[in-house]
Amino acid sequence: MEWDAIRLSLSLAGWTLAILLPAGIVLARWLATARFAGRHWVEGLLALPLVLPPTVLGYYLLVAMGGTSSLGRWFQAATGTTLAFSFTGLVLASLLFNLPFAVQPIQRAIEAIDPDVREAALCCGMTSWQTLVRIELPLAWPGVLSAAVLTFAHTLGEFGVVLMVGGNIPGETRTVALAIYDRAQSFDAGAAGRMSLLLLVVSFATIAVSYGLGNRVPGTRRRR
Amino acid sequence: MSLLVEIRHDAPSLDLRLDLPEGAITSVVGPSGSGKTSTMRVVAGLWAPASGLISLGGATWFKSASGINLPPRDRSIGVVPQRYALFPHLTARENVEAALLHLPRARRTPRAEAALARAHVAGLEARYPHELSGGQQQRVAVARAIAREPRVLLLDEPFSSVDRSTRKHLYAELKRLHAELDCTVMLVTHDLDEAALLSSRLCLIRRGRLVQAGATQDVLARPESAEAARLLDYGNIFRASVVAHDRDRRLSQLDWHGVRIAAPIDDRFAPGQPVDWAISHAEVLPADAGAHFATENTVPATVRDMVTLGDDLHLRLSPDPAPALTLHMKVSRHVAFHRHLAAASPLLVRLTPSAIITMAPSDDADGAGRAHE
C-alpha cells in the first residue's frame, strides 16, 4: 500500500469537493431557473468533460498551466513554483473535469421542484437566497448528495487528466490511481491488487450509502 | 385605496385595466387561457408585462414607464396558488413560519399558530402536506397567505382541487375570514357560481381583455354584450330588430324571424335598428296549454335532441321560424315527463319577457348557439 498516494488522493478529492460543491450549487441553480439565449452552449461546455478523452482535456490544461501561458507565468511569479505538475494545478484540473458530475445532478434535482413551490416561496417574502437555502436545497438534497459522491469517487479514480497535468511526482501529484498503474507495470500484483480493492470498496460504499440516504426525503416521494 | 391593475403585453396577449375596490372580494372570471392567472402573477410580482401599472392606494408596485418593479416580498400580498404549492419538506407550522422570516425567530411560532387557528387547522401543525387532506392543505395555504397580514390576498382557483362538500365549507370560511381581515381579495376563477357566491365585484375577461366589470349581481343579470352573455353561460344569443318601444308597458318590441318578442324597454336602440338579445336556458319554458304562436314571446319549435343532466333535462330546439338556429332550454325531468317531451316532437316555448336582455349588435350573436353544437 502506498499510503502517501492514498492520502494525496483523499486530499485532492476533499479539496475538489469543498470548492466545487458550493460553486456547483450556484451554477446548477442558475441553469435550472434562468432562461437565456445560448443556454445550450453553456450546458454543452459544462458537459464536455464527459465525452472528451481525458488526455485531450489534460493536454489543454497542461498548455493552459504551462510556463508559456499567462496563467502559468502569473502563478510562478506569485508562488515561485510551476502550476503544472503541482498539487494546486491538480486541484484546478480536478475542478474542471468534475464540473458535469457536480452540476448535472443538482441541476436536475432543482429542475424537478414544482415551479409553483419556488414562486410560493417568493410570495412568502423570501429572497432568492432564502428560497435556495430553505426550500430548494432541502428538496434537492438527494441531487446534491449524488453530486458530492460522484465528484468524490470520480476524483479518486481519475487517471488520464491527472497523469497529463500532474505527472507522477510522489507526495505531490502521485494519486492512488497512478500508483496502481505503476505497480501493475512493475509486476507488483500484490500492491496493485490491494489498492484496487481499496478503491473498489470505498467507491462502492459511498455510492451505496448515498443511494440509501437519497430515498429519505420527507414529503418529496409522495408528491404528485 | 383600491388596487389598480393595468397590463399590456403581446405574448400572451393582455390589454386590460382592473380596479379592485379596497376591502372587497373581486372575482376575475374567464375561460382557460383568458389571462386570469397571468394577471394574478403580475399583481404578485412574479412576472413583469411589457407595460402597465400596479398600484395599491399611494404605493406603486409596478410602473413600466418609471422602471418600478417591486419584488414579491416588497408587495403586501398573500397568495394561495391553484394547487396550494405547500413546501413538501416542511410541516404545516413550518410552512406558515416560512412566510414570517422577517420576524425574530421567537415570534414566528405564535404568529404561525394564530394564523393556522384562524384558518381552522389548529391541531395539525406537526403534519406534513402529504399527510393532510385537500381541504386541510387549502387551509394551510390560506394560513400561510394571511400570516403576514397582507393588504391584498390573491386566490388562484383556490377551490378547484377539493370535493364539493369541502368546497361549501371553505366558501363559508373564506367569507368569515374576509370579514375578519378586511383585506382586498382578488379571486381568480372560471366558476361563475363561485364568483356569484363569494364576490361583490366581478371582472369578466376573455383573451386578455376586459369584457365587463361591475357589481357581481349586475354583471350576472345584465351582460352588456353578446360576448359577455356567452361567458355568463347564456345559451341563447340572437340577432333581432327593434319594432317599437311600448312606454306604457315598459317593453321594447323586437322582431325575430317573424316572431314578436317583448323585452324590458331599452331605448338605446331606435325602431328599425338591429339588436342582439339573450335569454338564459332556464328562462325558456314550455308554453301553457292553449297558448298559440301568435302570442308574444311564444315560439314554435321542434325538439332536436335532449340530454339528462341530474334532475334536469337539457333540450336543443330548432325554432320553426329559423330552423338553422339552436334554442337551448333546461326543464326539470318531471316537467319533461308530463309534457311528453321527446326528440323530433313539436314544442311551443315561451320566453320570459323580464329575462330577456338586449345588447348592442356584435359578431357573436347567433354564433353562440352554433358554437355549442
Coordinates of C-alpha atoms in Angstrom, one line a residue:
Chain A
M1 CA 0.0 0.0 0.0
E2 CA 1.3 3.5 -0.9
W3 CA -0.3 5.5 1.9
D4 CA 1.2 8.7 0.6
A5 CA -0.7 8.2 -2.7
I6 CA -3.9 7.3 -0.8
R7 CA -3.6 10.4 1.4
L8 CA -2.9 12.5 -1.6
S9 CA -5.9 11.2 -3.5
L10 CA -8.2 11.8 -0.5
S11 CA -6.8 15.3 -0.1
L12 CA -7.4 16.0 -3.7
A13 CA -10.9 14.7 -3.6
G14 CA -11.6 16.7 -0.4
W15 CA -10.4 20.0 -1.8
T16 CA -12.3 19.4 -5.1
L17 CA -15.4 18.7 -3.2
A18 CA -15.0 21.7 -0.8
I19 CA -14.6 24.1 -3.7
L20 CA -16.8 22.5 -6.4
L21 CA -19.9 21.8 -4.4
P22 CA -20.8 25.4 -3.5
A23 CA -19.9 26.5 -6.9
G24 CA -21.8 23.7 -8.5
I25 CA -24.9 24.6 -6.5
V26 CA -24.8 28.2 -7.6
L27 CA -24.2 27.1 -11.3
A28 CA -26.8 24.4 -11.2
R29 CA -29.4 26.7 -9.8
W30 CA -28.7 29.3 -12.4
L31 CA -29.0 26.8 -15.2
A32 CA -32.1 25.3 -13.7
T33 CA -34.0 28.6 -13.3
A34 CA -32.6 31.1 -15.7
R35 CA -33.9 31.4 -19.3
F36 CA -31.4 33.0 -21.7
A37 CA -30.3 32.6 -25.3
G38 CA -27.3 30.4 -25.8
R39 CA -28.1 28.3 -22.8
H40 CA -27.4 25.1 -24.6
W41 CA -23.9 26.3 -25.4
V42 CA -23.2 26.8 -21.7
E43 CA -24.6 23.4 -20.8
G44 CA -22.7 21.8 -23.6
L45 CA -19.4 23.3 -22.4
L46 CA -20.1 22.0 -18.9
A47 CA -20.8 18.5 -20.2
L48 CA -17.7 18.4 -22.3
P49 CA -15.5 16.5 -19.8
L50 CA -18.0 13.6 -20.0
V51 CA -17.2 13.0 -23.7
L52 CA -13.7 14.4 -24.2
P53 CA -10.9 11.8 -23.9
P54 CA -9.1 12.7 -20.6
T55 CA -5.8 13.1 -22.4
V56 CA -7.3 15.8 -24.6
L57 CA -8.6 17.7 -21.6
G58 CA -5.3 17.1 -19.8
Y59 CA -3.4 18.3 -22.8
Y60 CA -5.3 21.6 -23.0
L61 CA -5.0 22.1 -19.2
L62 CA -1.3 21.4 -19.4
V63 CA -0.9 24.1 -22.1
A64 CA -3.1 26.5 -20.1
M65 CA -1.0 26.0 -16.9
G66 CA 2.4 25.7 -18.5
G67 CA 5.2 28.3 -18.1
T68 CA 4.4 29.9 -21.5
S69 CA 0.8 30.6 -20.6
S70 CA -0.2 33.8 -18.8
L71 CA -1.9 31.8 -16.0
G72 CA 1.3 29.7 -15.6
R73 CA 3.5 32.8 -15.6
W74 CA 1.3 34.6 -13.1
F75 CA 1.3 31.6 -10.8
Q76 CA 5.0 31.2 -11.0
A77 CA 5.6 34.9 -10.3
A78 CA 3.2 34.7 -7.3
T79 CA 4.4 31.5 -5.7
G80 CA 7.8 30.7 -7.1
T81 CA 6.6 27.2 -8.3
T82 CA 5.0 26.0 -11.5
L83 CA 1.3 25.4 -11.7
A84 CA 1.6 22.3 -13.9
F85 CA 3.0 19.3 -12.1
S86 CA 1.9 20.8 -8.7
F87 CA -0.9 19.8 -6.3
T88 CA -2.6 23.2 -6.9
G89 CA -2.6 22.5 -10.6
L90 CA -4.1 19.1 -9.9
V91 CA -6.9 20.6 -7.9
L92 CA -7.6 23.1 -10.6
A93 CA -7.7 20.4 -13.2
S94 CA -9.9 18.3 -10.9
L95 CA -12.4 21.1 -10.5
L96 CA -12.7 21.3 -14.3
F97 CA -13.1 17.6 -15.1
N98 CA -15.6 17.2 -12.3
L99 CA -17.9 20.0 -13.4
P100 CA -20.5 17.9 -15.0
F101 CA -20.6 15.4 -12.1
A102 CA -21.1 18.2 -9.7
V103 CA -23.5 20.4 -11.7
Q104 CA -25.8 18.0 -13.5
P105 CA -27.3 16.0 -10.6
I106 CA -28.0 19.3 -8.7
Q107 CA -29.5 21.0 -11.8
R108 CA -31.8 18.0 -12.5
A109 CA -32.9 18.0 -8.8
I110 CA -33.7 21.7 -8.8
E111 CA -35.5 21.5 -12.1
A112 CA -37.7 18.8 -10.7
I113 CA -39.0 21.1 -8.0
D114 CA -42.5 22.4 -8.8
P115 CA -42.1 26.0 -10.1
D116 CA -45.2 26.9 -8.1
V117 CA -43.4 25.9 -4.9
R118 CA -40.5 28.3 -5.8
E119 CA -42.9 31.1 -6.6
A120 CA -44.8 30.4 -3.4
A121 CA -41.5 30.9 -1.5
L122 CA -41.0 34.3 -3.3
C123 CA -44.6 35.2 -2.4
C124 CA -43.9 34.3 1.2
G125 CA -41.5 37.2 1.2
M126 CA -38.3 35.1 0.8
T127 CA -35.3 36.5 -1.1
S128 CA -33.8 34.4 -3.9
W129 CA -31.1 33.3 -1.5
Q130 CA -33.5 32.3 1.3
T131 CA -35.5 30.3 -1.3
L132 CA -32.4 28.4 -2.3
V133 CA -31.3 27.6 1.3
R134 CA -34.7 27.0 2.8
I135 CA -36.7 25.5 0.0
E136 CA -34.7 24.4 -3.0
L137 CA -31.7 22.7 -1.3
P138 CA -33.7 20.7 1.2
L139 CA -35.9 19.5 -1.6
A140 CA -32.9 18.9 -4.0
W141 CA -30.6 17.4 -1.5
P142 CA -30.5 13.9 -3.0
G143 CA -29.2 15.6 -6.1
V144 CA -26.6 17.4 -4.0
L145 CA -25.6 14.2 -2.3
S146 CA -25.3 12.4 -5.7
A147 CA -23.1 15.3 -6.9
A148 CA -20.9 15.1 -3.9
V149 CA -20.5 11.3 -4.1
L150 CA -19.9 11.3 -7.9
T151 CA -17.3 14.1 -7.6
F152 CA -15.5 12.4 -4.7
A153 CA -15.4 8.9 -6.3
H154 CA -14.6 10.3 -9.7
T155 CA -11.6 12.3 -8.4
L156 CA -10.3 9.2 -6.6
G157 CA -10.4 7.3 -9.8
E158 CA -9.3 9.8 -12.5
F159 CA -6.2 8.8 -14.3
G160 CA -5.7 10.4 -17.7
V161 CA -6.0 14.1 -16.7
V162 CA -4.0 13.6 -13.6
L163 CA -1.2 12.0 -15.5
M164 CA -1.1 14.7 -18.1
V165 CA -1.3 17.7 -15.7
G166 CA 0.4 16.3 -12.6
G167 CA 3.0 13.9 -14.0
N168 CA 3.6 11.3 -11.4
I169 CA 5.6 13.0 -8.6
P170 CA 5.4 11.1 -5.3
G171 CA 3.9 13.2 -2.5
E172 CA 2.9 16.0 -4.8
T173 CA 0.9 14.6 -7.7
R174 CA 1.1 10.8 -7.5
T175 CA -2.5 9.7 -6.8
V176 CA -3.6 6.2 -5.9
A177 CA -4.8 5.6 -9.5
L178 CA -1.3 6.4 -10.8
A179 CA 0.2 4.3 -8.1
I180 CA -1.9 1.3 -9.1
Y181 CA -0.8 1.7 -12.7
D182 CA 2.9 2.0 -11.7
R183 CA 2.7 -1.1 -9.5
A184 CA 1.0 -3.1 -12.2
Q185 CA 3.6 -2.0 -14.7
S186 CA 6.4 -3.3 -12.4
F187 CA 4.6 -6.6 -11.8
D188 CA 3.8 -5.9 -8.2
A189 CA 0.4 -7.6 -8.4
G190 CA 0.0 -7.7 -4.6
A191 CA 0.2 -3.9 -4.0
A192 CA -1.8 -3.1 -7.2
G193 CA -4.5 -5.6 -6.1
R194 CA -4.7 -4.2 -2.6
M195 CA -5.0 -0.6 -3.7
S196 CA -7.5 -1.5 -6.4
L197 CA -9.6 -3.4 -3.8
L198 CA -9.5 -0.3 -1.5
L199 CA -10.7 2.0 -4.3
L200 CA -13.4 -0.5 -5.3
V201 CA -14.6 -0.8 -1.7
V202 CA -14.5 2.9 -1.0
S203 CA -16.3 3.8 -4.3
F204 CA -19.0 1.1 -3.8
A205 CA -19.6 2.1 -0.2
T206 CA -20.0 5.8 -0.9
I207 CA -22.3 5.2 -3.8
A208 CA -24.5 2.7 -2.0
V209 CA -24.7 4.9 1.1
S210 CA -25.7 7.9 -1.0
Y211 CA -28.4 5.9 -2.7
G212 CA -29.8 4.8 0.7
L213 CA -29.9 8.4 2.0
G214 CA -31.3 9.8 -1.1
N215 CA -34.6 7.9 -0.6
R216 CA -35.2 9.5 2.8
V217 CA -36.5 13.0 2.0
P218 CA -39.7 13.7 3.9
G219 CA -42.6 14.5 1.7
T220 CA -40.9 14.6 -1.6
R221 CA -41.5 10.9 -2.6
R222 CA -45.2 11.1 -2.1
R223 CA -45.8 14.2 -4.2
R224 CA -47.7 14.1 -7.5
Chain B
M1 CA -57.0 53.0 -1.8
S2 CA -58.2 50.5 -4.4
L3 CA -55.9 48.1 -6.2
L4 CA -55.3 49.3 -9.7
V5 CA -54.1 46.9 -12.3
E6 CA -53.2 47.9 -15.9
I7 CA -51.4 45.4 -18.1
R8 CA -50.4 45.5 -21.7
H9 CA -48.4 42.7 -23.2
D10 CA -48.0 40.9 -26.6
A11 CA -47.5 37.2 -26.0
P12 CA -49.6 36.2 -24.1
S13 CA -51.8 39.0 -25.4
L14 CA -53.1 41.1 -22.5
D15 CA -54.6 44.5 -22.6
L16 CA -56.7 45.3 -19.6
R17 CA -57.4 47.6 -16.7
L18 CA -59.0 46.4 -13.5
D19 CA -59.9 48.4 -10.5
L20 CA -60.4 46.3 -7.3
P21 CA -62.1 48.3 -4.5
E22 CA -60.4 48.2 -1.1
G23 CA -61.7 45.6 1.3
A24 CA -63.9 43.9 -1.3
I25 CA -63.7 40.4 -2.8
T26 CA -63.4 40.9 -6.6
S27 CA -63.5 37.9 -8.8
V28 CA -61.7 37.7 -12.1
V29 CA -63.7 35.3 -14.2
G30 CA -62.8 33.9 -17.6
P31 CA -62.3 30.7 -19.6
S32 CA -59.0 28.9 -19.6
G33 CA -56.3 30.9 -21.3
S34 CA -58.1 34.2 -20.8
G35 CA -55.2 35.7 -18.9
K36 CA -56.6 35.4 -15.4
T37 CA -53.6 33.7 -13.9
S38 CA -51.2 35.9 -15.8
T39 CA -52.9 38.9 -14.4
M40 CA -52.6 37.5 -10.9
R41 CA -48.9 36.8 -11.4
V42 CA -48.3 40.3 -12.5
V43 CA -50.0 41.6 -9.3
A44 CA -47.9 39.2 -7.2
G45 CA -44.7 40.4 -8.9
L46 CA -43.9 37.0 -10.4
W47 CA -44.0 38.3 -13.9
A48 CA -43.5 41.7 -15.5
P49 CA -45.6 42.6 -18.6
A50 CA -44.2 44.8 -21.4
S51 CA -46.0 47.8 -19.9
G52 CA -48.5 48.6 -17.3
L53 CA -49.1 49.9 -13.8
I54 CA -49.9 48.1 -10.5
S55 CA -50.7 50.3 -7.5
L56 CA -52.3 50.0 -4.2
G57 CA -53.5 53.3 -2.9
G58 CA -50.5 55.5 -3.0
A59 CA -48.0 52.7 -3.3
T60 CA -46.7 51.8 -6.8
W61 CA -45.7 48.2 -7.2
F62 CA -45.1 48.2 -10.9
K63 CA -44.8 51.0 -13.3
S64 CA -43.1 50.3 -16.6
A65 CA -42.8 53.9 -17.5
S66 CA -40.6 54.6 -14.4
G67 CA -38.9 51.2 -14.3
I68 CA -40.5 50.4 -11.0
N69 CA -41.0 46.7 -10.4
L70 CA -41.0 45.7 -6.7
P71 CA -40.2 42.0 -5.9
P72 CA -43.0 40.0 -4.4
R73 CA -41.6 40.4 -0.9
D74 CA -42.0 44.2 -1.1
R75 CA -45.6 44.0 -2.1
S76 CA -48.2 43.5 0.7
I77 CA -49.6 40.3 -0.7
G78 CA -50.6 36.8 0.3
V79 CA -51.0 34.2 -2.4
V80 CA -53.0 30.9 -2.4
P81 CA -51.8 29.2 -5.6
Q82 CA -54.1 26.8 -7.6
R83 CA -52.5 23.6 -6.3
Y84 CA -51.5 25.3 -3.0
A85 CA -47.8 24.8 -3.5
L86 CA -47.1 23.9 0.1
F87 CA -43.4 23.2 0.9
P88 CA -43.5 19.4 0.9
H89 CA -40.5 19.1 3.3
L90 CA -41.9 21.3 6.0
T91 CA -44.7 20.7 8.5
A92 CA -47.9 22.8 8.4
R93 CA -46.5 25.1 11.1
E94 CA -43.1 25.4 9.3
N95 CA -44.9 26.2 6.1
V96 CA -46.6 29.2 7.8
E97 CA -43.4 30.2 9.6
A98 CA -41.7 30.3 6.2
A99 CA -43.8 33.4 5.5
L100 CA -42.7 35.0 8.7
L101 CA -38.9 35.1 8.2
H102 CA -39.0 38.9 8.7
L103 CA -39.8 38.4 12.3
P104 CA -37.4 37.3 15.1
R105 CA -37.4 33.5 15.4
A106 CA -39.2 33.6 18.8
R107 CA -42.2 35.4 17.4
R108 CA -42.7 33.2 14.4
T109 CA -44.3 30.2 16.1
P110 CA -47.0 32.1 17.9
R111 CA -47.9 34.0 14.8
A112 CA -47.9 30.9 12.7
E113 CA -50.2 29.1 15.2
A114 CA -52.6 32.0 15.3
A115 CA -52.8 32.0 11.5
L116 CA -53.4 28.2 11.5
A117 CA -56.1 28.6 14.1
R118 CA -57.7 31.4 12.1
A119 CA -57.8 29.1 9.0
H120 CA -59.3 26.3 11.1
V121 CA -56.3 23.9 11.0
A122 CA -55.2 24.1 14.7
G123 CA -54.1 20.7 15.8
L124 CA -52.5 19.7 12.5
E125 CA -49.3 21.9 13.0
A126 CA -46.9 18.9 13.0
R127 CA -48.3 17.2 9.9
Y128 CA -46.5 17.3 6.6
P129 CA -48.5 18.4 3.5
H130 CA -48.8 14.8 2.2
E131 CA -50.4 13.8 5.5
L132 CA -53.2 16.4 5.0
S133 CA -56.4 16.1 3.0
G134 CA -57.1 18.5 0.1
G135 CA -59.2 20.8 2.2
Q136 CA -56.7 20.9 5.0
Q137 CA -53.9 21.7 2.6
Q138 CA -56.0 24.5 1.3
R139 CA -56.5 25.9 4.8
V140 CA -52.7 25.7 5.5
A141 CA -52.1 27.5 2.2
V142 CA -54.6 30.2 3.4
A143 CA -52.9 30.4 6.8
R144 CA -49.6 30.9 5.1
A145 CA -51.0 33.6 2.8
I146 CA -52.6 35.6 5.7
A147 CA -49.8 35.1 8.2
R148 CA -48.0 38.3 7.0
E149 CA -51.3 40.2 7.3
P150 CA -51.2 41.3 3.7
R151 CA -53.4 44.1 2.4
V152 CA -54.1 42.1 -0.8
L153 CA -55.0 38.4 -0.9
L154 CA -54.6 36.7 -4.2
L155 CA -56.5 33.4 -4.7
D156 CA -55.9 31.4 -7.8
E157 CA -58.7 28.9 -8.3
P158 CA -58.4 28.1 -4.6
F159 CA -61.3 25.6 -4.6
S160 CA -60.6 23.7 -7.7
S161 CA -58.8 20.8 -6.1
V162 CA -61.3 20.0 -3.3
D163 CA -64.5 18.0 -3.4
R164 CA -67.9 19.7 -3.4
S165 CA -68.9 19.3 0.2
T166 CA -65.5 20.6 1.4
R167 CA -65.8 23.4 -1.0
K168 CA -69.0 24.7 0.6
H169 CA -67.3 24.8 4.0
L170 CA -64.3 26.6 2.5
Y171 CA -66.6 29.2 0.9
A172 CA -68.1 30.0 4.2
E173 CA -64.7 30.1 5.9
L174 CA -63.4 32.5 3.2
K175 CA -66.3 34.8 3.7
R176 CA -65.8 34.8 7.5
L177 CA -62.0 35.2 7.2
H178 CA -62.5 38.1 4.8
A179 CA -64.8 39.8 7.2
E180 CA -62.2 39.4 10.0
L181 CA -59.2 40.5 8.0
D182 CA -60.7 43.3 6.0
C183 CA -58.3 42.9 3.1
T184 CA -58.7 43.3 -0.6
V185 CA -59.2 40.0 -2.3
M186 CA -58.7 39.1 -5.9
L187 CA -60.3 35.7 -6.6
V188 CA -59.3 34.2 -9.9
T189 CA -61.8 31.5 -11.0
H190 CA -63.6 30.1 -14.0
D191 CA -66.6 29.1 -11.9
L192 CA -69.4 31.6 -12.2
D193 CA -71.3 30.1 -9.3
E194 CA -68.3 30.5 -7.1
A195 CA -67.9 34.1 -8.2
A196 CA -71.6 34.8 -7.6
L197 CA -71.4 33.3 -4.1
L198 CA -68.2 35.0 -2.9
S199 CA -67.5 38.2 -4.6
S200 CA -69.2 41.6 -4.5
R201 CA -67.5 42.7 -7.8
L202 CA -66.9 40.7 -10.9
C203 CA -64.5 41.3 -13.8
L204 CA -65.2 39.2 -16.8
I205 CA -62.2 38.7 -19.0
R206 CA -61.6 36.9 -22.3
R207 CA -58.5 36.7 -24.5
G208 CA -56.6 39.0 -22.2
R209 CA -59.2 41.8 -22.4
L210 CA -61.8 43.0 -20.0
V211 CA -65.3 42.2 -21.3
Q212 CA -67.4 43.6 -18.5
A213 CA -66.9 44.7 -14.9
G214 CA -69.2 45.8 -12.1
A215 CA -71.2 44.7 -9.1
T216 CA -71.5 40.9 -9.3
Q217 CA -75.3 40.8 -9.4
D218 CA -75.4 43.5 -12.1
V219 CA -72.9 41.7 -14.4
L220 CA -74.6 38.4 -14.0
A221 CA -78.1 39.8 -14.6
R222 CA -77.2 42.3 -17.3
P223 CA -74.5 41.3 -19.7
E224 CA -73.6 44.3 -21.9
S225 CA -72.6 42.4 -25.0
A226 CA -73.1 39.1 -26.7
E227 CA -69.6 38.2 -25.7
A228 CA -70.3 38.8 -22.0
A229 CA -73.6 36.9 -22.3
R230 CA -71.8 33.9 -23.7
L231 CA -69.2 34.0 -21.0
L232 CA -72.0 34.2 -18.4
D233 CA -73.4 31.0 -19.9
Y234 CA -76.5 32.5 -21.6
G235 CA -77.1 29.7 -24.1
N236 CA -79.3 31.8 -26.3
I237 CA -77.9 34.8 -28.1
F238 CA -79.6 36.0 -31.3
R239 CA -79.9 39.0 -33.6
A240 CA -83.3 40.7 -34.0
S241 CA -84.5 44.2 -35.0
V242 CA -86.4 46.7 -32.9
V243 CA -90.0 47.2 -33.9
A244 CA -91.2 49.7 -31.4
H245 CA -91.0 50.8 -27.8
D246 CA -94.2 50.5 -25.7
R247 CA -93.6 53.0 -22.9
D248 CA -96.9 52.2 -21.1
R249 CA -95.9 48.5 -20.7
R250 CA -92.2 49.4 -20.3
L251 CA -91.4 46.9 -23.1
S252 CA -89.5 47.0 -26.3
Q253 CA -91.0 45.0 -29.2
L254 CA -88.5 43.0 -31.3
D255 CA -88.9 41.2 -34.5
W256 CA -87.0 37.9 -34.5
H257 CA -87.6 35.9 -37.8
G258 CA -91.3 36.9 -37.7
V259 CA -91.8 36.2 -34.1
R260 CA -92.8 39.1 -31.9
I261 CA -90.6 39.3 -28.8
A262 CA -91.2 41.6 -25.9
A263 CA -88.2 42.6 -23.8
P264 CA -87.7 45.1 -20.9
I265 CA -87.6 48.6 -22.5
D266 CA -84.2 49.6 -23.9
D267 CA -84.5 52.8 -25.8
R268 CA -80.8 52.9 -26.7
F269 CA -81.9 51.3 -29.9
A270 CA -84.3 53.1 -32.2
P271 CA -87.1 51.2 -34.1
G272 CA -85.7 49.6 -37.2
Q273 CA -82.2 49.1 -35.7
P274 CA -80.7 45.7 -35.3
V275 CA -80.2 44.5 -31.7
D276 CA -78.8 41.3 -30.0
W277 CA -80.9 39.7 -27.4
A278 CA -80.2 36.9 -25.0
I279 CA -82.0 34.7 -22.6
S280 CA -80.8 32.1 -20.1
H281 CA -81.7 28.5 -21.0
A282 CA -83.6 28.3 -17.7
E283 CA -86.0 31.0 -18.8
V284 CA -87.1 29.2 -21.9
L285 CA -90.2 27.4 -20.7
P286 CA -92.8 25.1 -22.3
A287 CA -95.8 27.4 -23.2
D288 CA -99.1 26.9 -21.3
A289 CA -101.7 24.8 -22.9
G290 CA -103.9 27.0 -25.1
A291 CA -101.2 29.4 -26.0
H292 CA -100.6 29.8 -29.7
F293 CA -97.9 31.1 -32.0
A294 CA -99.5 34.5 -32.4
T295 CA -99.0 35.3 -28.8
E296 CA -96.0 37.5 -27.9
N297 CA -92.8 35.7 -26.9
T298 CA -94.2 32.3 -28.0
V299 CA -92.0 30.3 -30.4
P300 CA -93.0 27.1 -32.1
A301 CA -90.0 24.8 -32.2
T302 CA -89.0 21.2 -32.8
V303 CA -87.0 19.2 -30.2
R304 CA -83.8 18.3 -31.9
D305 CA -82.3 16.3 -29.0
M306 CA -82.3 16.0 -25.2
V307 CA -79.8 15.1 -22.6
T308 CA -80.5 14.2 -18.9
L309 CA -78.1 16.0 -16.5
G310 CA -79.1 15.1 -12.9
D311 CA -82.6 16.3 -12.2
D312 CA -82.7 18.4 -15.3
L313 CA -83.2 17.8 -19.0
H314 CA -81.2 19.9 -21.4
L315 CA -83.0 20.3 -24.7
R316 CA -81.8 21.7 -28.1
L317 CA -84.6 23.0 -30.2
S318 CA -84.9 24.2 -33.7
P319 CA -87.1 27.2 -33.7
D320 CA -89.6 26.8 -36.6
P321 CA -89.1 30.4 -37.9
A322 CA -85.3 29.9 -38.2
P323 CA -84.6 26.1 -38.1
A324 CA -80.8 26.7 -38.6
L325 CA -80.5 28.3 -35.2
T326 CA -80.5 26.5 -31.9
L327 CA -82.6 27.4 -28.9
H328 CA -81.3 25.9 -25.6
M329 CA -83.7 25.2 -22.8
K330 CA -83.5 23.5 -19.4
V331 CA -86.5 21.9 -17.7
S332 CA -86.9 19.6 -14.8
R333 CA -87.4 15.9 -15.5
H334 CA -90.9 15.8 -14.2
V335 CA -92.0 18.6 -16.4
A336 CA -90.5 16.8 -19.4
F337 CA -92.3 13.7 -18.4
H338 CA -95.7 15.4 -18.0
R339 CA -95.3 17.3 -21.3
H340 CA -94.3 14.0 -23.1
L341 CA -91.2 15.7 -24.5
A342 CA -89.4 13.6 -27.0
A343 CA -86.9 14.1 -29.8
A344 CA -88.4 15.3 -33.1
S345 CA -91.6 16.3 -31.4
P346 CA -93.0 19.8 -31.7
L347 CA -92.9 22.1 -28.7
L348 CA -94.3 25.6 -28.2
V349 CA -92.0 27.5 -25.8
R350 CA -92.4 30.8 -24.0
L351 CA -89.6 33.2 -23.4
T352 CA -90.0 35.0 -20.1
P353 CA -90.1 38.7 -21.1
S354 CA -88.4 40.1 -18.0
A355 CA -85.5 37.7 -18.5
I356 CA -84.7 38.9 -22.0
I357 CA -81.6 41.1 -22.3
T358 CA -81.0 43.4 -25.2
M359 CA -77.5 44.3 -26.3
A360 CA -75.7 46.3 -29.0
P361 CA -75.3 44.0 -32.0
S362 CA -72.0 42.2 -32.4
D363 CA -70.4 39.4 -34.4
D364 CA -71.1 37.0 -31.5
A365 CA -74.9 36.8 -31.9
D366 CA -76.4 33.6 -33.5
G367 CA -72.9 32.1 -33.4
A368 CA -73.1 31.1 -29.8
G369 CA -75.9 28.7 -30.5
R370 CA -73.8 27.1 -33.2
A371 CA -70.7 27.0 -31.1
H372 CA -72.5 24.7 -28.7
E373 CA -73.1 22.1 -31.4

